[in-house]
Amino acid sequence: GQNIDQPTEMTATEGAIVQINCTYQTSGFNGLFWYQQHAGEAPTFLSYNVLDGLEEKGRFSSFLSRSKGYSYLLLKELQMKDSASYLCAVLDSNYQLIWGAGTKLIIKP
Amino acid sequence: DAGITQSPRYKITETGRQVTLMCHQTWSHSYMFWYRQDLGHGLRLIYYSAAADITDKGEVPDGYVVSRSKTENFPLTLESATRSQTSVYFCASSEGRAGGYEQYFGPGTRLTVT
């Protein structure tokens, strides 16, 4: 079966750095997405990785290792508005997105 | 307004009733998707459409029907609602499926079946 694993919940302090991990086992791989979802709102796109390595986009970076079936999202200089759920999703061999259950990130002042 | 919209935003219905959730996008995206989101689960694909008059099943299609007569609209119908269909439903659209095409999500419809 196909499986995406993420921690259910994480807590971090305003101004700090947090790393949210995602491991996957899917039938094929055509890329990995990270989305942000604030409570009661729609998911919004953060990043896409298809090659190994780190992609940096402002305060957010995303890393991929295809050989390890592993990705992480790194958030720097945390702000209160970063409190949200972060969803990892893998595009499988049929170009269907397989979603993790999401990681709820709580930011404390 | 530009973007992707869903209606209604909230709906309460009774078991056995038929209910239709609407989705409209203004980008002329080829692909449209319907997901349901439940606590403890990732987004689960119900149906998707590659173009007008082309639809296909996703992971959890049972109990749902879709149509796409126009590119911009993709309604989802629950033919006979059950309590297990209580969920938040998201519609999404994208330019493509292969590669890094992101999906744009509507605001969601919170459906309660009593």
GROMACS .gro file of C-alpha atoms in nm:
model
  223
    1GLY     CA    1   0.000   0.000   0.000
    2GLN     CA    2   0.092   0.363  -0.021
    3ASN     CA    3   0.186   0.548   0.294
    4ILE     CA    4   0.290   0.897   0.396
    5ASP     CA    5   0.405   0.953   0.755
    6GLN     CA    6   0.430   1.285   0.933
    7PRO     CA    7   0.428   1.374   1.302
    8THR     CA    8   0.080   1.459   1.420
    9GLU     CA    9   0.173   1.770   1.615
   10MET     CA   10   0.478   1.984   1.689
   11THR     CA   11   0.536   2.285   1.912
   12ALA     CA   12   0.795   2.556   1.858
   13THR     CA   13   0.879   2.902   1.986
   14GLU     CA   14   0.837   3.228   1.798
   15GLY     CA   15   1.163   3.326   1.629
   16ALA     CA   16   1.303   2.972   1.637
   17ILE     CA   17   1.354   2.711   1.363
   18VAL     CA   18   1.146   2.397   1.318
   19GLN     CA   19   1.186   2.096   1.090
   20ILE     CA   20   0.881   1.893   0.989
   21ASN     CA   21   0.965   1.548   0.855
   22CYS     CA   22   0.781   1.337   0.601
   23THR     CA   23   0.858   0.981   0.501
   24TYR     CA   24   0.684   0.805   0.217
   25GLN     CA   25   0.633   0.468   0.056
   26THR     CA   26   0.448   0.501  -0.271
   27SER     CA   27   0.410   0.320  -0.600
   28GLY     CA   28   0.640   0.539  -0.802
   29PHE     CA   29   0.750   0.894  -0.745
   30ASN     CA   30   0.693   1.202  -0.956
   31GLY     CA   31   0.754   1.471  -0.702
   32LEU     CA   32   0.669   1.582  -0.348
   33PHE     CA   33   0.461   1.880  -0.244
   34TRP     CA   34   0.426   2.071   0.080
   35TYR     CA   35   0.108   2.266   0.150
   36GLN     CA   36   0.010   2.489   0.440
   37GLN     CA   37  -0.340   2.480   0.583
   38HIS     CA   38  -0.464   2.724   0.846
   39ALA     CA   39  -0.750   2.603   1.061
   40GLY     CA   40  -1.079   2.621   0.877
   41GLU     CA   41  -0.915   2.724   0.551
   42ALA     CA   42  -0.803   2.566   0.225
   43PRO     CA   43  -0.455   2.420   0.171
   44THR     CA   44  -0.214   2.652  -0.010
   45PHE     CA   45   0.099   2.551  -0.201
   46LEU     CA   46   0.439   2.596  -0.037
   47SER     CA   47   0.691   2.393  -0.235
   48TYR     CA   48   0.760   2.119  -0.486
   49ASN     CA   49   1.065   1.891  -0.497
   50VAL     CA   50   1.138   1.633  -0.763
   51LEU     CA   51   1.520   1.617  -0.746
   52ASP     CA   52   1.730   1.546  -0.439
   53GLY     CA   53   1.846   1.844  -0.244
   54LEU     CA   54   1.732   2.160  -0.078
   55GLU     CA   55   1.496   2.419  -0.227
   56GLU     CA   56   1.492   2.751  -0.047
   57LYS     CA   57   1.209   3.000  -0.065
   58GLY     CA   58   1.238   3.284   0.183
   59ARG     CA   59   1.189   3.160   0.538
   60PHE     CA   60   1.080   2.817   0.413
   61SER     CA   61   1.303   2.545   0.270
   62SER     CA   62   1.219   2.193   0.157
   63PHE     CA   63   1.456   1.900   0.129
   64LEU     CA   64   1.419   1.572  -0.058
   65SER     CA   65   1.606   1.241  -0.054
   66ARG     CA   66   1.448   1.001  -0.300
   67SER     CA   67   1.672   0.710  -0.202
   68LYS     CA   68   1.555   0.740   0.159
   69GLY     CA   69   1.192   0.822   0.081
   70TYR     CA   70   1.229   1.129   0.299
   71SER     CA   71   1.157   1.497   0.291
   72TYR     CA   72   1.150   1.779   0.541
   73LEU     CA   73   1.013   2.128   0.554
   74LEU     CA   74   1.228   2.378   0.741
   75LEU     CA   75   1.070   2.694   0.876
   76LYS     CA   76   1.301   2.969   1.002
   77GLU     CA   77   1.234   3.279   1.211
   78LEU     CA   78   0.899   3.143   1.315
   79GLN     CA   79   0.609   3.384   1.337
   80MET     CA   80   0.275   3.337   1.509
   81LYS     CA   81   0.107   3.329   1.168
   82ASP     CA   82   0.300   3.009   1.090
   83SER     CA   83   0.070   2.824   1.328
   84ALA     CA   84  -0.104   2.589   1.085
   85SER     CA   85  -0.107   2.234   0.957
   86TYR     CA   86   0.159   2.134   0.707
   87LEU     CA   87   0.064   1.869   0.455
   88CYS     CA   88   0.309   1.648   0.270
   89ALA     CA   89   0.189   1.493  -0.057
   90VAL     CA   90   0.359   1.263  -0.308
   91LEU     CA   91   0.275   1.239  -0.677
   92ASP     CA   92   0.276   0.866  -0.751
   93SER     CA   93   0.337   0.674  -1.075
   94ASN     CA   94  -0.022   0.744  -1.188
   95TYR     CA   95   0.024   1.118  -1.121
   96GLN     CA   96  -0.218   1.096  -0.832
   97LEU     CA   97  -0.139   1.295  -0.518
   98ILE     CA   98  -0.112   1.082  -0.204
   99TRP     CA   99  -0.153   1.299   0.105
  100GLY     CA  100  -0.019   1.265   0.455
  101ALA     CA  101  -0.251   1.340   0.746
  102GLY     CA  102  -0.065   1.663   0.816
  103THR     CA  103   0.143   1.804   1.099
  104LYS     CA  104  -0.020   2.061   1.324
  105LEU     CA  105   0.241   2.322   1.418
  106ILE     CA  106   0.178   2.525   1.731
  107ILE     CA  107   0.386   2.840   1.778
  108LYS     CA  108   0.427   2.975   2.131
  109PRO     CA  109   0.539   3.328   2.212
  110ASP     CA  110  -1.443   3.701  -0.878
  111ALA     CA  111  -1.138   3.523  -1.009
  112GLY     CA  112  -1.027   3.196  -0.856
  113ILE     CA  113  -1.203   2.886  -0.738
  114THR     CA  114  -1.525   2.900  -0.543
  115GLN     CA  115  -1.745   2.643  -0.373
  116SER     CA  116  -2.107   2.654  -0.264
  117PRO     CA  117  -2.261   2.612  -0.025
  118ARG     CA  118  -1.994   2.672   0.240
  119TYR     CA  119  -2.198   2.489   0.503
  120LYS     CA  120  -2.470   2.230   0.458
  121ILE     CA  121  -2.672   2.016   0.693
  122THR     CA  122  -2.876   1.739   0.536
  123GLU     CA  123  -3.056   1.425   0.644
  124THR     CA  124  -2.960   1.067   0.575
  125GLY     CA  125  -3.095   0.950   0.241
  126ARG     CA  126  -3.126   1.291   0.081
  127GLN     CA  127  -2.951   1.391  -0.236
  128VAL     CA  128  -2.717   1.687  -0.210
  129THR     CA  129  -2.501   1.861  -0.468
  130LEU     CA  130  -2.188   2.057  -0.393
  131MET     CA  131  -2.085   2.313  -0.651
  132CYS     CA  132  -1.737   2.409  -0.768
  133HIS     CA  133  -1.648   2.685  -1.013
  134GLN     CA  134  -1.307   2.802  -1.137
  135THR     CA  135  -1.221   3.099  -1.355
  136TRP     CA  136  -0.870   3.001  -1.467
  137SER     CA  137  -0.975   2.756  -1.742
  138HIS     CA  138  -0.764   2.489  -1.574
  139SER     CA  139  -0.794   2.152  -1.741
  140TYR     CA  140  -0.792   1.946  -1.425
  141MET     CA  141  -1.039   1.957  -1.142
  142PHE     CA  142  -1.053   1.744  -0.829
  143TRP     CA  143  -1.283   1.664  -0.541
  144TYR     CA  144  -1.134   1.569  -0.204
  145ARG     CA  145  -1.274   1.496   0.136
  146GLN     CA  146  -1.084   1.579   0.452
  147ASP     CA  147  -1.150   1.399   0.780
  148LEU     CA  148  -0.966   1.418   1.111
  149GLY     CA  149  -0.675   1.178   1.122
  150HIS     CA  150  -0.674   1.125   0.748
  151GLY     CA  151  -0.498   1.297   0.468
  152LEU     CA  152  -0.698   1.450   0.187
  153ARG     CA  153  -0.863   1.167  -0.002
  154LEU     CA  154  -0.945   1.197  -0.369
  155ILE     CA  155  -1.306   1.124  -0.461
  156TYR     CA  156  -1.314   1.201  -0.833
  157TYR     CA  157  -1.115   1.404  -1.078
  158SER     CA  158  -1.160   1.538  -1.428
  159ALA     CA  159  -0.901   1.597  -1.698
  160ALA     CA  160  -1.131   1.805  -1.919
  161ALA     CA  161  -1.496   1.864  -1.994
  162ASP     CA  162  -1.682   1.532  -2.022
  163ILE     CA  163  -1.381   1.334  -1.892
  164THR     CA  164  -1.400   1.213  -1.533
  165ASP     CA  165  -1.235   0.934  -1.339
  166LYS     CA  166  -1.258   0.773  -0.999
  167GLY     CA  167  -1.021   0.847  -0.718
  168GLU     CA  168  -0.956   0.663  -0.396
  169VAL     CA  169  -1.303   0.689  -0.239
  170PRO     CA  170  -1.569   0.729  -0.514
  171ASP     CA  171  -1.849   0.514  -0.369
  172GLY     CA  172  -2.170   0.707  -0.304
  173TYR     CA  173  -2.064   1.005  -0.515
  174VAL     CA  174  -2.136   1.116  -0.869
  175VAL     CA  175  -1.968   1.390  -1.071
  176SER     CA  176  -2.018   1.558  -1.404
  177ARG     CA  177  -1.830   1.817  -1.604
  178SER     CA  178  -2.025   1.959  -1.891
  179LYS     CA  179  -1.830   2.287  -1.885
  180THR     CA  180  -1.460   2.339  -1.814
  181GLU     CA  181  -1.527   2.580  -1.530
  182ASN     CA  182  -1.779   2.373  -1.331
  183PHE     CA  183  -1.738   2.043  -1.151
  184PRO     CA  184  -2.035   1.956  -0.927
  185LEU     CA  185  -2.025   1.668  -0.681
  186THR     CA  186  -2.349   1.487  -0.596
  187LEU     CA  187  -2.414   1.262  -0.301
  188GLU     CA  188  -2.699   1.049  -0.433
  189SER     CA  189  -2.823   0.926  -0.095
  190ALA     CA  190  -2.630   1.087   0.186
  191THR     CA  191  -2.501   0.875   0.474
  192ARG     CA  192  -2.356   0.981   0.809
  193SER     CA  193  -2.014   0.854   0.700
  194GLN     CA  194  -2.016   1.126   0.434
  195THR     CA  195  -2.006   1.397   0.700
  196SER     CA  196  -1.681   1.571   0.612
  197VAL     CA  197  -1.517   1.881   0.473
  198TYR     CA  198  -1.514   1.871   0.093
  199PHE     CA  199  -1.253   2.057  -0.108
  200CYS     CA  200  -1.256   2.122  -0.477
  201ALA     CA  201  -0.925   2.194  -0.649
  202SER     CA  202  -0.799   2.276  -0.996
  203SER     CA  203  -0.466   2.266  -1.175
  204GLU     CA  204  -0.320   2.320  -1.520
  205GLY     CA  205  -0.189   1.965  -1.535
  206ARG     CA  206  -0.107   1.653  -1.333
  207ALA     CA  207   0.246   1.565  -1.437
  208GLY     CA  208   0.532   1.769  -1.307
  209GLY     CA  209   0.512   2.042  -1.054
  210TYR     CA  210   0.166   2.175  -1.128
  211GLU     CA  211   0.026   2.290  -0.798
  212GLN     CA  212  -0.336   2.241  -0.712
  213TYR     CA  213  -0.543   2.544  -0.616
  214PHE     CA  214  -0.808   2.474  -0.358
  215GLY     CA  215  -1.149   2.621  -0.304
  216PRO     CA  216  -1.254   2.733   0.046
  217GLY     CA  217  -1.431   2.403   0.121
  218THR     CA  218  -1.783   2.289   0.203
  219ARG     CA  219  -1.851   2.161   0.553
  220LEU     CA  220  -2.120   1.895   0.516
  221THR     CA  221  -2.305   1.738   0.808
  222VAL     CA  222  -2.535   1.442   0.749
  223THR     CA  223  -2.776   1.381   1.038
   0.00000   0.00000   0.00000
